[in-house]
Amino acid sequence: MKVLTKSKFKIGLSCPNKLVYAFDDNYVYESSADSFLASLAEGGFQVEALARMHYPNGVFLEAKRGDYTSAWEQTKSILKSNEAVIYEASFLVNNLFVMSDIVIKKGNTLKLIEVKAKSFDSTESNTFIGKNGKIYSGWKPYLFDIAFQKHIIQLCMPDLKVESYFILADKSKKSTINGLNQLIRLPKKGSERKDIEVLISPETAKKTSVLTEVNVSDIVEEILSNQQEYNESLTFTKALKLFEETIQNNTFPNWSTHFSSCKNCEFKTNSEQEKSGKLSGFKHCFKTMHKLSDIELDSPNIFEIWNFRGEKFLKKDQILLQTLKKSDFKSEKNSKQLTANDRRWLQIEKAVSNDMEAFVNRKELRKEMEKWKFPLHFIDFETSAVALPFTEGISPYEQVAFQFSHHMIKSDDTVIHKSQFISDTPGEFPNFRFIEQLKHSLGNDKGTIFRFASHENSILNAIKNQLEESEYENKNELIEFIKTIASPTGNSEEIWTPSRNFVDLREVIMDYYYHPLTKGSNSIKAVLPAILNTCDFLKSKYSQEIGRINLTSLNFEDNKVWLETMGNMTINPYKLLPELFSEWTIDSKTKLISGLQNISDGGAALTAYGKLQFTEMTEEERLGISNSLLKYCELDTLAMVMIYEHFKFITR
């Protein structure tokens, strides 16, 4: 029996063609399960558990995978009572099935509650609906999801009045206790929902809750009555009919391809998956609807182009990069810097001709570098913004800066890992101590300070706002320091001009440099391995032990080597970071409570910081995690150093 579940319904909304692949195990399905999203998912489970505390003494129903009938019978039996609270209630009718986070029955009214960790501010009006009367695109998946649930529940229980609610993490609220986040923990074993560990009473949960209940019944009714469209005239009724026909008749919808949906398609294969026999839904669509061959689909296409909206090209069947013309990417005639269209055309030209040589505007890059003053400072922050705060007085998704790394280059090219900061104390709000240490690290000279992308600037603005609302002892001094190195963001109420503004190394790359091995990405995780694979200077220097190359480190031994090769390609240095607790015995590892294996990207760092909030963690485990975080963050600023050294080498 093919059943249209809530998850399948959401897949169908993004593209009806995907339903065919979602029901066929021969097709690969790759959800975007990177470490950032995994961390967010963990926060989602915590919010669900806290939400249940608002409605205590409920019955948790855990349906066996695929056993829809039994799950519905259990729910139906409980709902025969005049009053009931059910977590994960199941409803089945006409091959439609949903599990609802929380349902509350009182008499002939059923309250349907969907729990979301999505950020929300209860003090703002028009959260869901824009001035044009239409649902904001970011809320559509959630609102159509709860509408699907209500539709099925109403079919199952037509005599009940069904009301629809969200419970959301409310940014206007502040936690009234320390450690709220770590009072709700995911289990090492068992269900991430049913077996979650809650170390807080319902009374305390309600008192300190940072969640808000929001009635969305009116919007749900607009969806069900087809007054709101999901996209391109896909109303709720049309979507449901199309999805049911697709599933039951095993037909291919031939839904028009759309750039954003196809670019983010979950049914794409890599070469290894294809070798193992897995099929690509993405390729099936473009073979069927655009008559492209396998060979053509393996060549560069418009979905690879950086920061590109390619809908008009898709509609004209200009899908392969070789079909595009330079006139399609009109330059803004800025000869000094690469424009966005310049970068796109560079990417296309080099991909089509298989040219792996980097583009460098040496003259202008050299002019830019001549403005920089020694000593040069390279800064990277690690931050956290979670749904359930770690400390008292903090709101959901409020920024917490828990770590920085700082490399310095002297005028004689000596590279020093100058300073670092990490907060690994449970329950500590580190932001003000963080900024004090940063001021101490950077305040002794007028050298140029570098960041990579806008994150650090945004964080400094957030800390400035926190300081202004605080009674911190030397807040005025710290605010003035922030204003010397950071520029105001777009939503800043105060405007100032920093005397020593950060140089964004990513913007420098965007203006003067393009490397085809990055395939359009400007992430430091893409730029670093690209330049390491092609820069002779970096290859020569970093294939040696760091103790031999005028480089000091606060976290690695002098015999550390950063450049290793596999075949004829350089291994990404982030893959060379040591595994957590690798030297521990198996018996010792069983005593770990963090469940962490390695820290090699920002999402893993965010998760690791959350684990450091466990108060009962042994000092040995805490030290292991802290050391791993320090090594990861050091590599981030060392990567910036390497990019600078590459620029110096190619502009000499």
XYZ file of C-alpha atoms in Angstrom, residues 78-467:
390
model
C -7.595 7.098 23.066
C -9.676 9.810 21.414
C -12.876 8.011 22.418
C -12.353 9.639 25.815
C -13.886 13.048 26.404
C -10.469 14.487 27.219
C -7.068 13.327 25.987
C -3.539 14.539 25.289
C -1.509 12.562 22.732
C 2.051 13.076 21.549
C 2.703 11.764 18.024
C -0.950 10.962 17.338
C -1.532 9.084 14.059
C -4.372 9.508 11.583
C -5.081 7.356 8.514
C -7.770 7.744 5.860
C -7.917 7.047 2.100
C -4.192 6.180 1.993
C -3.373 9.521 3.630
C -1.386 9.392 6.869
C -0.008 11.944 9.305
C 1.596 11.945 12.715
C 0.896 15.117 14.686
C 3.248 16.460 17.353
C 0.563 17.147 19.960
C -3.232 16.804 19.864
C -5.506 17.780 22.748
C -9.140 16.733 22.849
C -11.684 18.446 25.059
C -15.276 17.521 24.357
C -15.936 18.004 20.646
C -12.863 20.213 20.055
C -9.464 18.892 18.987
C -6.460 21.179 19.261
C -3.794 20.322 16.685
C -0.360 21.622 17.693
C 2.644 21.586 15.375
C 5.947 22.244 17.169
C 8.649 24.110 15.272
C 12.072 25.344 16.353
C 11.782 28.056 13.707
C 12.580 31.545 14.954
C 9.589 33.755 15.752
C 8.970 37.107 17.468
C 5.577 37.400 19.137
C 5.912 41.200 19.389
C 5.865 41.567 15.604
C 2.652 41.693 13.600
C 2.055 40.008 10.238
C 4.464 37.168 10.944
C 2.975 34.852 8.343
C 1.131 37.064 5.831
C 2.649 39.848 3.722
C 1.073 43.142 2.713
C -0.170 41.519 -0.483
C -2.233 39.072 1.550
C -0.075 36.098 0.571
C 1.834 33.772 2.882
C 5.538 34.558 3.166
C 7.490 31.947 1.211
C 9.540 30.939 4.257
C 6.402 29.924 6.145
C 4.596 28.128 3.295
C 6.054 24.644 3.916
C 5.089 24.780 7.602
C 1.585 26.140 7.055
C 0.757 23.735 4.209
C 2.110 20.937 6.421
C -0.293 21.718 9.263
C -3.122 22.225 6.739
C -2.455 18.686 5.439
C -2.666 17.402 9.000
C -5.940 19.177 9.677
C -7.437 17.905 6.413
C -6.733 14.292 7.330
C -7.813 14.652 10.963
C -11.089 16.212 9.837
C -11.704 13.316 7.443
C -10.955 10.839 10.218
C -13.081 12.608 12.820
C -15.691 14.750 11.035
C -17.679 15.416 14.206
C -14.809 17.254 15.898
C -13.929 20.904 15.532
C -10.220 21.036 14.701
C -8.189 24.113 15.641
C -4.638 24.617 14.341
C -1.699 25.968 16.370
C 2.047 26.365 16.163
C 4.384 26.315 19.148
C 7.471 28.334 18.239
C 10.733 29.491 19.818
C 9.953 33.107 20.721
C 12.853 35.569 20.343
C 11.025 38.132 22.484
C 11.304 35.867 25.545
C 14.360 35.261 27.724
C 15.254 32.168 29.693
C 14.839 32.614 33.444
C 17.188 29.769 34.381
C 20.706 28.685 33.529
C 21.199 25.562 31.473
C 17.719 25.251 29.932
C 19.230 23.735 26.794
C 20.998 20.953 28.663
C 18.023 20.067 30.814
C 16.556 18.450 27.696
C 18.904 15.916 26.126
C 18.879 13.528 23.229
C 19.408 9.912 24.228
C 22.437 7.878 23.196
C 20.072 5.024 22.386
C 16.400 4.813 21.558
C 14.009 7.226 19.900
C 15.085 10.835 19.478
C 11.543 11.794 20.443
C 10.171 9.263 22.890
C 13.336 8.585 24.877
C 14.615 12.147 25.120
C 15.829 12.916 28.646
C 13.995 15.781 30.374
C 15.512 17.023 33.641
C 12.902 19.684 34.364
C 9.418 19.554 35.876
C 6.307 20.635 33.923
C 5.792 23.479 36.392
C 9.331 24.806 35.911
C 9.090 24.276 32.160
C 6.000 26.444 31.891
C 7.477 29.093 34.157
C 10.736 29.415 32.248
C 9.496 28.542 28.776
C 10.747 30.509 25.803
C 8.046 29.010 23.587
C 4.835 30.678 22.429
C 1.608 29.123 21.193
C 0.210 30.763 18.040
C -3.252 30.181 16.582
C -3.001 29.723 12.795
C -6.507 28.340 12.253
C -7.580 31.192 9.960
C -4.558 30.832 7.669
C -5.018 27.055 7.549
C -8.634 27.579 6.476
C -7.464 29.883 3.685
C -5.108 27.132 2.493
C -7.755 24.423 2.624
C -10.240 26.621 0.766
C -7.603 27.328 -1.921
C -7.368 31.036 -1.191
C -3.602 30.598 -0.766
C -1.390 28.983 -3.405
C 1.830 27.136 -2.737
C 3.381 28.044 -6.064
C 2.405 28.463 -9.711
C -1.300 27.847 -9.125
C -0.596 24.742 -7.010
C -3.422 25.054 -4.519
C -3.951 22.584 -1.697
C -6.766 20.773 -3.503
C -4.854 20.582 -6.780
C -1.722 19.351 -4.999
C -3.568 16.656 -3.082
C -5.354 15.369 -6.191
C -2.151 15.353 -8.240
C -0.156 13.593 -5.516
C -2.808 10.904 -4.997
C -3.023 10.219 -8.735
C 0.752 10.044 -9.034
C 1.054 7.553 -6.188
C -1.896 5.306 -6.930
C -1.522 5.205 -10.724
C 2.291 5.199 -10.671
C 2.339 7.993 -13.248
C 5.015 10.605 -13.843
C 3.523 14.091 -13.304
C 5.720 15.815 -15.902
C 5.693 18.855 -13.646
C 7.685 21.641 -15.266
C 11.275 21.882 -14.122
C 12.038 24.964 -12.027
C 15.478 26.315 -11.370
C 15.511 26.532 -7.563
C 13.769 23.188 -7.040
C 16.015 21.373 -9.512
C 19.177 23.016 -8.157
C 18.329 21.730 -4.679
C 16.994 18.364 -5.815
C 17.472 15.632 -3.200
C 17.509 12.914 -5.864
C 20.914 13.618 -7.436
C 23.607 10.960 -7.577
C 27.369 11.144 -7.368
C 29.662 8.852 -9.358
C 30.035 6.325 -6.532
C 26.267 6.012 -6.107
C 25.810 5.494 -9.827
C 28.474 2.777 -9.823
C 26.500 0.988 -7.107
C 23.374 1.047 -9.277
C 21.497 3.957 -7.727
C 19.377 6.073 -10.067
C 19.191 9.846 -10.301
C 15.762 11.455 -10.249
C 17.366 14.699 -11.403
C 18.716 12.968 -14.509
C 15.408 11.211 -15.141
C 13.592 14.566 -15.230
C 16.057 16.106 -17.653
C 16.165 13.054 -19.894
C 12.380 12.885 -19.996
C 11.504 16.546 -20.185
C 14.544 18.150 -21.805
C 15.777 15.201 -23.924
C 19.326 15.341 -22.573
C 21.617 12.306 -22.686
C 23.664 10.852 -19.829
C 26.832 12.260 -21.365
C 25.298 15.720 -21.598
C 24.011 15.525 -18.035
C 27.515 14.729 -16.816
C 28.866 17.922 -18.368
C 28.762 21.338 -16.653
C 25.280 22.839 -16.400
C 23.567 26.030 -15.261
C 22.851 24.669 -11.780
C 26.575 24.905 -11.011
C 26.840 28.645 -11.701
C 27.572 30.781 -8.662
C 24.735 32.896 -7.229
C 22.667 32.474 -10.364
C 18.982 32.687 -11.171
C 18.641 30.593 -14.280
C 14.890 30.237 -14.739
C 14.790 31.974 -18.124
C 17.630 29.815 -19.429
C 15.940 26.645 -18.208
C 12.737 27.583 -20.020
C 14.724 28.053 -23.246
C 16.484 24.684 -22.801
C 19.822 26.428 -22.286
C 20.834 23.970 -19.587
C 24.385 23.032 -20.541
C 27.032 25.689 -20.047
C 28.194 25.255 -23.631
C 24.837 26.666 -24.813
C 25.361 29.998 -23.067
C 26.809 33.141 -24.619
C 28.869 35.937 -23.150
C 26.133 38.387 -24.133
C 23.859 36.603 -21.640
C 26.133 37.889 -18.870
C 26.556 41.556 -19.523
C 29.435 43.074 -17.618
C 28.796 46.189 -15.545
C 32.006 47.556 -17.133
C 33.997 47.791 -13.907
C 37.527 47.119 -15.153
C 39.065 47.354 -11.703
C 37.008 44.626 -10.042
C 35.203 41.502 -11.115
C 31.467 42.027 -11.223
C 29.000 39.267 -10.412
C 28.403 38.646 -14.124
C 32.152 38.667 -14.783
C 32.588 35.889 -12.237
C 29.742 33.866 -13.698
C 31.128 34.123 -17.210
C 34.629 33.248 -15.997
C 33.216 30.125 -14.364
C 31.370 29.169 -17.548
C 34.337 29.812 -19.859
C 36.758 27.829 -17.755
C 34.347 24.941 -17.153
C 33.504 24.580 -20.862
C 37.153 24.720 -21.967
C 38.322 22.608 -18.986
C 40.725 25.411 -18.071
C 42.013 24.880 -14.521
C 44.190 28.004 -14.351
C 43.095 30.650 -11.857
C 42.122 34.123 -13.010
C 43.951 36.923 -11.176
C 43.630 40.658 -11.662
C 47.197 41.080 -10.468
C 47.441 44.829 -10.900
C 44.347 45.646 -8.856
C 44.986 42.924 -6.298
C 48.478 44.302 -5.770
C 47.037 47.803 -5.265
C 44.605 46.463 -2.697
C 47.355 44.620 -0.824
C 49.531 47.736 -0.717
C 46.886 49.340 1.543
C 47.345 46.689 4.214
C 49.457 47.547 7.244
C 51.692 45.176 9.179
C 51.348 43.352 11.409
C 48.440 41.609 9.673
C 45.784 40.005 11.893
C 43.519 37.128 10.818
C 40.457 36.501 12.947
C 37.808 33.767 12.976
C 34.866 33.411 15.385
C 32.918 30.323 16.392
C 29.415 31.120 17.577
C 26.199 29.459 18.626
C 22.556 30.447 18.268
C 20.228 27.749 19.583
C 16.489 27.543 20.137
C 16.763 26.774 23.847
C 19.307 29.119 25.494
C 22.277 27.911 27.507
C 22.167 30.719 30.060
C 19.719 32.849 32.001
C 18.640 36.114 30.399
C 19.238 34.915 26.827
C 16.590 34.648 24.114
C 16.134 31.856 21.571
C 18.619 32.157 18.713
C 20.525 34.958 20.430
C 24.136 34.968 19.304
C 26.735 33.507 21.668
C 30.403 33.978 20.734
C 32.323 31.193 22.443
C 35.638 31.071 20.577
C 38.081 32.954 18.391
C 41.425 32.261 16.773
C 43.989 34.927 15.867
C 46.956 34.537 13.523
C 49.419 37.362 12.940
C 51.935 37.946 10.148
C 54.879 40.246 10.797
C 56.552 42.352 8.127
C 59.348 39.734 7.872
C 56.688 37.070 6.928
C 56.867 35.346 10.305
C 53.526 33.674 10.967
C 52.439 33.481 14.599
C 49.347 31.926 16.060
C 49.129 34.919 18.338
C 46.125 34.271 20.573
C 42.903 32.343 21.040
C 39.882 32.247 23.294
C 37.399 29.550 24.196
C 34.590 29.353 26.729
C 34.053 25.778 27.891
C 32.455 26.529 31.259
C 28.839 25.322 31.496
C 26.324 28.091 32.058
C 28.728 30.926 31.231
C 27.543 33.733 28.947
C 30.902 34.351 27.266
C 30.283 37.305 24.964
C 31.663 40.104 27.135
C 34.737 38.153 28.208
C 35.153 37.193 24.530
C 35.215 40.822 23.407
C 37.591 41.802 26.218
C 40.058 39.148 25.073
C 39.668 40.193 21.447
C 40.405 43.803 22.406
C 43.474 42.661 24.324
C 44.665 40.692 21.272
C 44.140 43.442 18.697
C 44.535 46.655 20.658
C 48.323 46.953 20.716
C 48.939 48.109 17.131
C 47.197 49.539 14.058
C 47.761 46.561 11.775
C 45.107 45.471 9.265
C 42.549 42.959 10.528
C 41.060 40.304 8.246
C 37.912 38.203 8.404
C 36.407 35.828 5.877
C 32.783 36.754 4.969
C 30.418 38.911 6.997
C 29.827 36.677 10.014
C 32.352 38.293 12.352
C 31.025 41.771 11.607
C 27.458 40.661 12.362
C 28.540 39.053 15.627
C 30.373 42.179 16.773
C 27.247 44.217 16.082
C 25.185 41.735 18.092
C 27.616 41.939 21.034
C 27.531 45.742 20.836
C 23.739 45.627 21.207
C 24.017 43.209 24.132
C 26.551 45.465 25.853
